[in-house]
Amino acid sequence: MVLEQQQKAFFDLFGFLYLPGLFVDKIEEISRHFDALFEDNPEDVIEWVHEFHDNRMRRFISAVTEKDAYIADLIRDQRIAEIAGCLLGKGYSFTGSDASIYDCGTRFHQDGHSVKDDSRNIKMALYLDPIDSASGAIRLIPGSHHRGDTFSGILNRDLFLGGDKLGLETEDVPATVLPSNPGDLVLWDYRILHATSYGGNQRRMLALEFSHA
């Protein structure tokens, strides 16, 4: 699957893409291997409670491609490889993976606040449960990955670094919400500001990360 030029331009401008049904053929097997990771590697499960998650629990396992051969093969899946190559160019690198079970929402944050301003990067996410705006679908502020511009700077000052300076609940911040069904692929630039709402569920997400300096 090669992305259309318009899709690449959309990602470059707004910082995310939503590709419905792209992995519907593999999602049951991915889900089975995801669950097995937590069953077979209890010593690797990190239980993380953080203020950005409203002090609720996120359980996760890092470097899951090193623990499960089936998940590792996803990196070489033609769909993944062609999307990464199209958006990042030749010579991109696979930089990490994790399997997470979120029993929490997340405040607006960046995944890559420590990456260089001029680096190109992608987080690809496969949600293994149906989610919508009330149950943990990702909320993204389009274009907030463009570091160095005035809008991005104000957002970081008043929304991310400023915490509750605006006095807005997560649901009240203007953002694009991407409901997802198992088999959909959602991807975003590390630097984009994003959040989720807690819906009383435990949502599962497999993440694969890629970058190009």
PDB file of C-alpha atoms in Angstrom:
ATOM      1  CA  MET A   1       0.000   0.000   0.000  1.00  0.00           C
ATOM      2  CA  VAL A   2       1.512   3.303  -1.062  1.00  0.00           C
ATOM      3  CA  LEU A   3      -0.047   6.421   0.398  1.00  0.00           C
ATOM      4  CA  GLU A   4      -1.454   8.930  -2.027  1.00  0.00           C
ATOM      5  CA  GLN A   5       0.394  12.224  -2.294  1.00  0.00           C
ATOM      6  CA  GLN A   6      -2.584  13.977  -0.723  1.00  0.00           C
ATOM      7  CA  GLN A   7      -2.372  11.707   2.326  1.00  0.00           C
ATOM      8  CA  LYS A   8       1.330  12.461   2.716  1.00  0.00           C
ATOM      9  CA  ALA A   9       0.627  16.196   2.409  1.00  0.00           C
ATOM     10  CA  PHE A  10      -2.146  15.861   5.029  1.00  0.00           C
ATOM     11  CA  PHE A  11       0.250  14.156   7.449  1.00  0.00           C
ATOM     12  CA  ASP A  12       2.967  16.754   6.870  1.00  0.00           C
ATOM     13  CA  LEU A  13       0.538  19.629   7.467  1.00  0.00           C
ATOM     14  CA  PHE A  14      -1.701  18.308  10.243  1.00  0.00           C
ATOM     15  CA  GLY A  15       0.543  15.662  11.864  1.00  0.00           C
ATOM     16  CA  PHE A  16      -1.676  12.563  11.758  1.00  0.00           C
ATOM     17  CA  LEU A  17      -3.490  10.048   9.548  1.00  0.00           C
ATOM     18  CA  TYR A  18      -6.342   7.591  10.049  1.00  0.00           C
ATOM     19  CA  LEU A  19      -6.405   4.484   7.831  1.00  0.00           C
ATOM     20  CA  PRO A  20      -9.597   2.482   8.535  1.00  0.00           C
ATOM     21  CA  GLY A  21      -9.580  -1.299   8.188  1.00  0.00           C
ATOM     22  CA  LEU A  22      -5.965  -1.539   7.076  1.00  0.00           C
ATOM     23  CA  PHE A  23      -5.161  -4.473   9.370  1.00  0.00           C
ATOM     24  CA  VAL A  24      -8.576  -6.067   9.691  1.00  0.00           C
ATOM     25  CA  ASP A  25      -7.100  -9.263   8.191  1.00  0.00           C
ATOM     26  CA  LYS A  26      -4.588  -9.616  11.042  1.00  0.00           C
ATOM     27  CA  ILE A  27      -6.266  -7.982  13.988  1.00  0.00           C
ATOM     28  CA  GLU A  28      -7.550 -11.154  15.672  1.00  0.00           C
ATOM     29  CA  GLU A  29      -4.067 -12.693  15.614  1.00  0.00           C
ATOM     30  CA  ILE A  30      -2.475  -9.440  16.772  1.00  0.00           C
ATOM     31  CA  SER A  31      -4.965  -9.294  19.641  1.00  0.00           C
ATOM     32  CA  ARG A  32      -4.181 -12.875  20.648  1.00  0.00           C
ATOM     33  CA  HIS A  33      -0.432 -12.215  20.700  1.00  0.00           C
ATOM     34  CA  PHE A  34      -0.969  -8.939  22.577  1.00  0.00           C
ATOM     35  CA  ASP A  35      -2.857 -10.704  25.369  1.00  0.00           C
ATOM     36  CA  ALA A  36      -0.237 -13.459  25.488  1.00  0.00           C
ATOM     37  CA  LEU A  37       2.482 -10.874  26.076  1.00  0.00           C
ATOM     38  CA  PHE A  38       0.890  -9.885  29.381  1.00  0.00           C
ATOM     39  CA  GLU A  39       0.162 -13.474  30.353  1.00  0.00           C
ATOM     40  CA  ASP A  40       3.644 -14.795  29.513  1.00  0.00           C
ATOM     41  CA  ASN A  41       5.801 -11.860  30.657  1.00  0.00           C
ATOM     42  CA  PRO A  42       4.430 -10.666  34.015  1.00  0.00           C
ATOM     43  CA  GLU A  43       7.914  -9.647  35.126  1.00  0.00           C
ATOM     44  CA  ASP A  44       8.102  -7.143  32.252  1.00  0.00           C
ATOM     45  CA  VAL A  45       4.783  -5.433  32.954  1.00  0.00           C
ATOM     46  CA  ILE A  46       5.246  -1.873  34.216  1.00  0.00           C
ATOM     47  CA  GLU A  47       2.409  -0.413  36.247  1.00  0.00           C
ATOM     48  CA  TRP A  48       2.586   3.338  35.841  1.00  0.00           C
ATOM     49  CA  VAL A  49       0.480   5.922  37.635  1.00  0.00           C
ATOM     50  CA  HIS A  50       1.145   9.504  36.564  1.00  0.00           C
ATOM     51  CA  GLU A  51      -0.458  12.922  36.936  1.00  0.00           C
ATOM     52  CA  PHE A  52      -0.831  13.169  33.141  1.00  0.00           C
ATOM     53  CA  HIS A  53      -3.043  10.090  33.425  1.00  0.00           C
ATOM     54  CA  ASP A  54      -5.034  11.685  36.259  1.00  0.00           C
ATOM     55  CA  ASN A  55      -3.218   9.320  38.617  1.00  0.00           C
ATOM     56  CA  ARG A  56      -4.905   6.279  37.137  1.00  0.00           C
ATOM     57  CA  MET A  57      -3.185   3.116  35.904  1.00  0.00           C
ATOM     58  CA  ARG A  58      -1.442   2.426  32.620  1.00  0.00           C
ATOM     59  CA  ARG A  59       0.084  -1.053  32.357  1.00  0.00           C
ATOM     60  CA  PHE A  60       2.600  -1.568  29.585  1.00  0.00           C
ATOM     61  CA  ILE A  61       5.406  -3.716  28.224  1.00  0.00           C
ATOM     62  CA  SER A  62       8.234  -2.103  26.274  1.00  0.00           C
ATOM     63  CA  ALA A  63      10.185  -3.549  23.334  1.00  0.00           C
ATOM     64  CA  VAL A  64       7.455  -6.068  22.533  1.00  0.00           C
ATOM     65  CA  THR A  65       8.958  -6.797  19.097  1.00  0.00           C
ATOM     66  CA  GLU A  66      11.819  -8.440  21.005  1.00  0.00           C
ATOM     67  CA  LYS A  67       9.413 -10.667  22.909  1.00  0.00           C
ATOM     68  CA  ASP A  68       7.015 -11.863  20.202  1.00  0.00           C
ATOM     69  CA  ALA A  69       8.036 -12.936  16.703  1.00  0.00           C
ATOM     70  CA  TYR A  70       4.581 -12.371  15.214  1.00  0.00           C
ATOM     71  CA  ILE A  71       4.499  -8.755  16.390  1.00  0.00           C
ATOM     72  CA  ALA A  72       8.093  -8.319  15.222  1.00  0.00           C
ATOM     73  CA  ASP A  73       7.016  -9.383  11.733  1.00  0.00           C
ATOM     74  CA  LEU A  74       4.620  -6.436  11.603  1.00  0.00           C
ATOM     75  CA  ILE A  75       7.613  -4.137  11.135  1.00  0.00           C
ATOM     76  CA  ARG A  76       8.306  -5.934   7.859  1.00  0.00           C
ATOM     77  CA  ASP A  77       4.670  -6.032   6.756  1.00  0.00           C
ATOM     78  CA  GLN A  78       4.504  -4.342   3.374  1.00  0.00           C
ATOM     79  CA  ARG A  79       1.816  -1.931   4.549  1.00  0.00           C
ATOM     80  CA  ILE A  80       3.854  -0.723   7.518  1.00  0.00           C
ATOM     81  CA  ALA A  81       7.095  -0.513   5.551  1.00  0.00           C
ATOM     82  CA  GLU A  82       5.571   1.428   2.669  1.00  0.00           C
ATOM     83  CA  ILE A  83       3.792   3.922   4.937  1.00  0.00           C
ATOM     84  CA  ALA A  84       6.986   4.544   6.927  1.00  0.00           C
ATOM     85  CA  GLY A  85       9.020   4.906   3.749  1.00  0.00           C
ATOM     86  CA  CYS A  86       6.502   7.262   2.167  1.00  0.00           C
ATOM     87  CA  LEU A  87       6.245   9.575   5.177  1.00  0.00           C
ATOM     88  CA  LEU A  88       9.839   9.427   6.416  1.00  0.00           C
ATOM     89  CA  GLY A  89      11.829   8.703   3.273  1.00  0.00           C
ATOM     90  CA  LYS A  90      14.513   6.118   2.600  1.00  0.00           C
ATOM     91  CA  GLY A  91      16.749   5.190   5.474  1.00  0.00           C
ATOM     92  CA  TYR A  92      14.102   5.473   8.186  1.00  0.00           C
ATOM     93  CA  SER A  93      14.656   3.516  11.399  1.00  0.00           C
ATOM     94  CA  PHE A  94      12.414   1.433  13.606  1.00  0.00           C
ATOM     95  CA  THR A  95      12.853   2.987  17.060  1.00  0.00           C
ATOM     96  CA  GLY A  96      10.626   1.092  19.456  1.00  0.00           C
ATOM     97  CA  SER A  97       7.388  -0.636  20.394  1.00  0.00           C
ATOM     98  CA  ASP A  98       5.114  -1.112  23.346  1.00  0.00           C
ATOM     99  CA  ALA A  99       1.886  -2.803  24.340  1.00  0.00           C
ATOM    100  CA  SER A 100      -0.295  -0.759  26.684  1.00  0.00           C
ATOM    101  CA  ILE A 101      -3.498  -1.299  28.630  1.00  0.00           C
ATOM    102  CA  TYR A 102      -4.934   2.057  29.660  1.00  0.00           C
ATOM    103  CA  ASP A 103      -7.247   2.248  32.658  1.00  0.00           C
ATOM    104  CA  CYS A 104      -7.046   6.021  32.440  1.00  0.00           C
ATOM    105  CA  GLY A 105      -7.397   9.083  30.301  1.00  0.00           C
ATOM    106  CA  THR A 106      -4.466  11.266  29.356  1.00  0.00           C
ATOM    107  CA  ARG A 107      -4.065  15.021  29.503  1.00  0.00           C
ATOM    108  CA  PHE A 108      -2.746  16.869  26.478  1.00  0.00           C
ATOM    109  CA  HIS A 109       0.893  15.980  25.962  1.00  0.00           C
ATOM    110  CA  GLN A 110       3.531  15.169  23.357  1.00  0.00           C
ATOM    111  CA  ASP A 111       5.121  11.759  22.960  1.00  0.00           C
ATOM    112  CA  GLY A 112       8.315  13.286  21.634  1.00  0.00           C
ATOM    113  CA  HIS A 113       8.997  16.445  23.624  1.00  0.00           C
ATOM    114  CA  SER A 114      12.681  15.423  23.714  1.00  0.00           C
ATOM    115  CA  VAL A 115      13.135  14.799  19.966  1.00  0.00           C
ATOM    116  CA  LYS A 116      14.916  17.344  17.821  1.00  0.00           C
ATOM    117  CA  ASP A 117      12.790  20.003  16.197  1.00  0.00           C
ATOM    118  CA  ASP A 118      13.822  18.966  12.698  1.00  0.00           C
ATOM    119  CA  SER A 119      13.458  15.194  13.152  1.00  0.00           C
ATOM    120  CA  ARG A 120      10.724  13.276  11.363  1.00  0.00           C
ATOM    121  CA  ASN A 121       8.937  10.558  13.276  1.00  0.00           C
ATOM    122  CA  ILE A 122       5.793   8.460  13.445  1.00  0.00           C
ATOM    123  CA  LYS A 123       3.920   6.521  16.084  1.00  0.00           C
ATOM    124  CA  MET A 124       1.645   3.896  14.508  1.00  0.00           C
ATOM    125  CA  ALA A 125      -1.113   2.670  16.808  1.00  0.00           C
ATOM    126  CA  LEU A 126      -3.415  -0.322  16.543  1.00  0.00           C
ATOM    127  CA  TYR A 127      -6.249  -0.126  19.058  1.00  0.00           C
ATOM    128  CA  LEU A 128      -7.557  -3.600  19.807  1.00  0.00           C
ATOM    129  CA  ASP A 129     -10.954  -2.539  21.145  1.00  0.00           C
ATOM    130  CA  PRO A 130     -13.627  -0.251  19.667  1.00  0.00           C
ATOM    131  CA  ILE A 131     -13.213   3.261  21.078  1.00  0.00           C
ATOM    132  CA  ASP A 132     -15.000   6.550  20.570  1.00  0.00           C
ATOM    133  CA  SER A 133     -14.840  10.074  21.959  1.00  0.00           C
ATOM    134  CA  ALA A 134     -16.136   8.937  25.360  1.00  0.00           C
ATOM    135  CA  SER A 135     -14.030   5.803  25.722  1.00  0.00           C
ATOM    136  CA  GLY A 136     -10.454   6.732  24.883  1.00  0.00           C
ATOM    137  CA  ALA A 137     -10.264   7.701  21.210  1.00  0.00           C
ATOM    138  CA  ILE A 138      -7.261   9.898  20.574  1.00  0.00           C
ATOM    139  CA  ARG A 139      -7.811  13.657  20.437  1.00  0.00           C
ATOM    140  CA  LEU A 140      -5.260  15.586  18.372  1.00  0.00           C
ATOM    141  CA  ILE A 141      -4.673  19.296  17.851  1.00  0.00           C
ATOM    142  CA  PRO A 142      -3.936  19.488  14.105  1.00  0.00           C
ATOM    143  CA  GLY A 143      -0.674  21.184  13.227  1.00  0.00           C
ATOM    144  CA  SER A 144       0.631  21.335  16.801  1.00  0.00           C
ATOM    145  CA  HIS A 145       3.671  19.271  15.771  1.00  0.00           C
ATOM    146  CA  HIS A 146       5.178  22.272  13.961  1.00  0.00           C
ATOM    147  CA  ARG A 147       7.719  23.419  16.491  1.00  0.00           C
ATOM    148  CA  GLY A 148       8.950  26.953  16.361  1.00  0.00           C
ATOM    149  CA  ASP A 149       5.789  28.644  15.106  1.00  0.00           C
ATOM    150  CA  THR A 150       3.729  31.006  17.242  1.00  0.00           C
ATOM    151  CA  PHE A 151       0.660  28.761  17.549  1.00  0.00           C
ATOM    152  CA  SER A 152       2.671  25.743  18.661  1.00  0.00           C
ATOM    153  CA  GLY A 153       4.584  27.832  21.173  1.00  0.00           C
ATOM    154  CA  ILE A 154       1.435  29.240  22.764  1.00  0.00           C
ATOM    155  CA  LEU A 155      -0.176  25.789  22.894  1.00  0.00           C
ATOM    156  CA  ASN A 156       2.833  24.354  24.684  1.00  0.00           C
ATOM    157  CA  ARG A 157       2.955  27.263  27.108  1.00  0.00           C
ATOM    158  CA  ASP A 158      -0.734  27.410  27.979  1.00  0.00           C
ATOM    159  CA  LEU A 159      -2.004  23.860  27.411  1.00  0.00           C
ATOM    160  CA  PHE A 160       0.878  21.419  27.787  1.00  0.00           C
ATOM    161  CA  LEU A 161       3.453  23.060  30.041  1.00  0.00           C
ATOM    162  CA  GLY A 162       0.850  25.355  31.593  1.00  0.00           C
ATOM    163  CA  GLY A 163      -1.304  22.482  32.816  1.00  0.00           C
ATOM    164  CA  ASP A 164      -4.779  23.817  33.593  1.00  0.00           C
ATOM    165  CA  LYS A 165      -3.993  27.479  32.800  1.00  0.00           C
ATOM    166  CA  LEU A 166      -6.960  27.629  30.410  1.00  0.00           C
ATOM    167  CA  GLY A 167      -9.302  25.949  32.868  1.00  0.00           C
ATOM    168  CA  LEU A 168     -10.532  23.507  30.204  1.00  0.00           C
ATOM    169  CA  GLU A 169     -11.426  19.872  30.604  1.00  0.00           C
ATOM    170  CA  THR A 170      -9.880  17.535  28.037  1.00  0.00           C
ATOM    171  CA  GLU A 171     -13.203  17.258  26.212  1.00  0.00           C
ATOM    172  CA  ASP A 172     -13.494  21.049  25.919  1.00  0.00           C
ATOM    173  CA  VAL A 173     -10.202  21.651  24.110  1.00  0.00           C
ATOM    174  CA  PRO A 174     -10.791  22.083  20.348  1.00  0.00           C
ATOM    175  CA  ALA A 175      -9.344  18.969  18.755  1.00  0.00           C
ATOM    176  CA  THR A 176      -9.893  16.277  16.121  1.00  0.00           C
ATOM    177  CA  VAL A 177     -11.181  13.039  17.662  1.00  0.00           C
ATOM    178  CA  LEU A 178     -10.457   9.768  15.840  1.00  0.00           C
ATOM    179  CA  PRO A 179     -12.824   6.934  16.829  1.00  0.00           C
ATOM    180  CA  SER A 180     -11.265   3.580  16.020  1.00  0.00           C
ATOM    181  CA  ASN A 181     -12.280  -0.034  15.472  1.00  0.00           C
ATOM    182  CA  PRO A 182     -10.006  -3.063  15.665  1.00  0.00           C
ATOM    183  CA  GLY A 183      -8.043  -3.240  12.412  1.00  0.00           C
ATOM    184  CA  ASP A 184      -7.826   0.519  11.886  1.00  0.00           C
ATOM    185  CA  LEU A 185      -4.389   2.120  11.867  1.00  0.00           C
ATOM    186  CA  VAL A 186      -3.913   5.525  13.485  1.00  0.00           C
ATOM    187  CA  LEU A 187      -0.590   7.314  13.168  1.00  0.00           C
ATOM    188  CA  TRP A 188       0.777  10.617  14.353  1.00  0.00           C
ATOM    189  CA  ASP A 189       3.925  12.694  14.634  1.00  0.00           C
ATOM    190  CA  TYR A 190       5.450  12.304  18.122  1.00  0.00           C
ATOM    191  CA  ARG A 191       5.349  16.044  18.639  1.00  0.00           C
ATOM    192  CA  ILE A 192       1.631  16.585  18.090  1.00  0.00           C
ATOM    193  CA  LEU A 193      -0.344  17.553  21.188  1.00  0.00           C
ATOM    194  CA  HIS A 194      -2.900  14.862  21.962  1.00  0.00           C
ATOM    195  CA  ALA A 195      -5.030  13.469  24.766  1.00  0.00           C
ATOM    196  CA  THR A 196      -7.717  10.896  25.543  1.00  0.00           C
ATOM    197  CA  SER A 197     -10.819  10.813  27.720  1.00  0.00           C
ATOM    198  CA  TYR A 198     -11.297   8.116  30.331  1.00  0.00           C
ATOM    199  CA  GLY A 199     -14.408   6.047  29.737  1.00  0.00           C
ATOM    200  CA  GLY A 200     -14.202   3.508  32.551  1.00  0.00           C
ATOM    201  CA  ASN A 201     -12.709   0.917  30.219  1.00  0.00           C
ATOM    202  CA  GLN A 202      -9.323  -0.754  29.830  1.00  0.00           C
ATOM    203  CA  ARG A 203      -8.295  -0.092  26.250  1.00  0.00           C
ATOM    204  CA  ARG A 204      -5.492  -1.994  24.584  1.00  0.00           C
ATOM    205  CA  MET A 205      -3.051  -0.355  22.192  1.00  0.00           C
ATOM    206  CA  LEU A 206      -0.076  -1.713  20.285  1.00  0.00           C
ATOM    207  CA  ALA A 207       2.373   1.001  19.202  1.00  0.00           C
ATOM    208  CA  LEU A 208       5.202   0.854  16.660  1.00  0.00           C
ATOM    209  CA  GLU A 209       7.558   3.821  16.323  1.00  0.00           C
ATOM    210  CA  PHE A 210       9.729   5.001  13.437  1.00  0.00           C
ATOM    211  CA  SER A 211      11.972   7.990  12.834  1.00  0.00           C
ATOM    212  CA  HIS A 212      14.310   9.660  10.378  1.00  0.00           C
ATOM    213  CA  ALA A 213      16.710  12.436  11.436  1.00  0.00           C
TER     214      ALA A 213
END
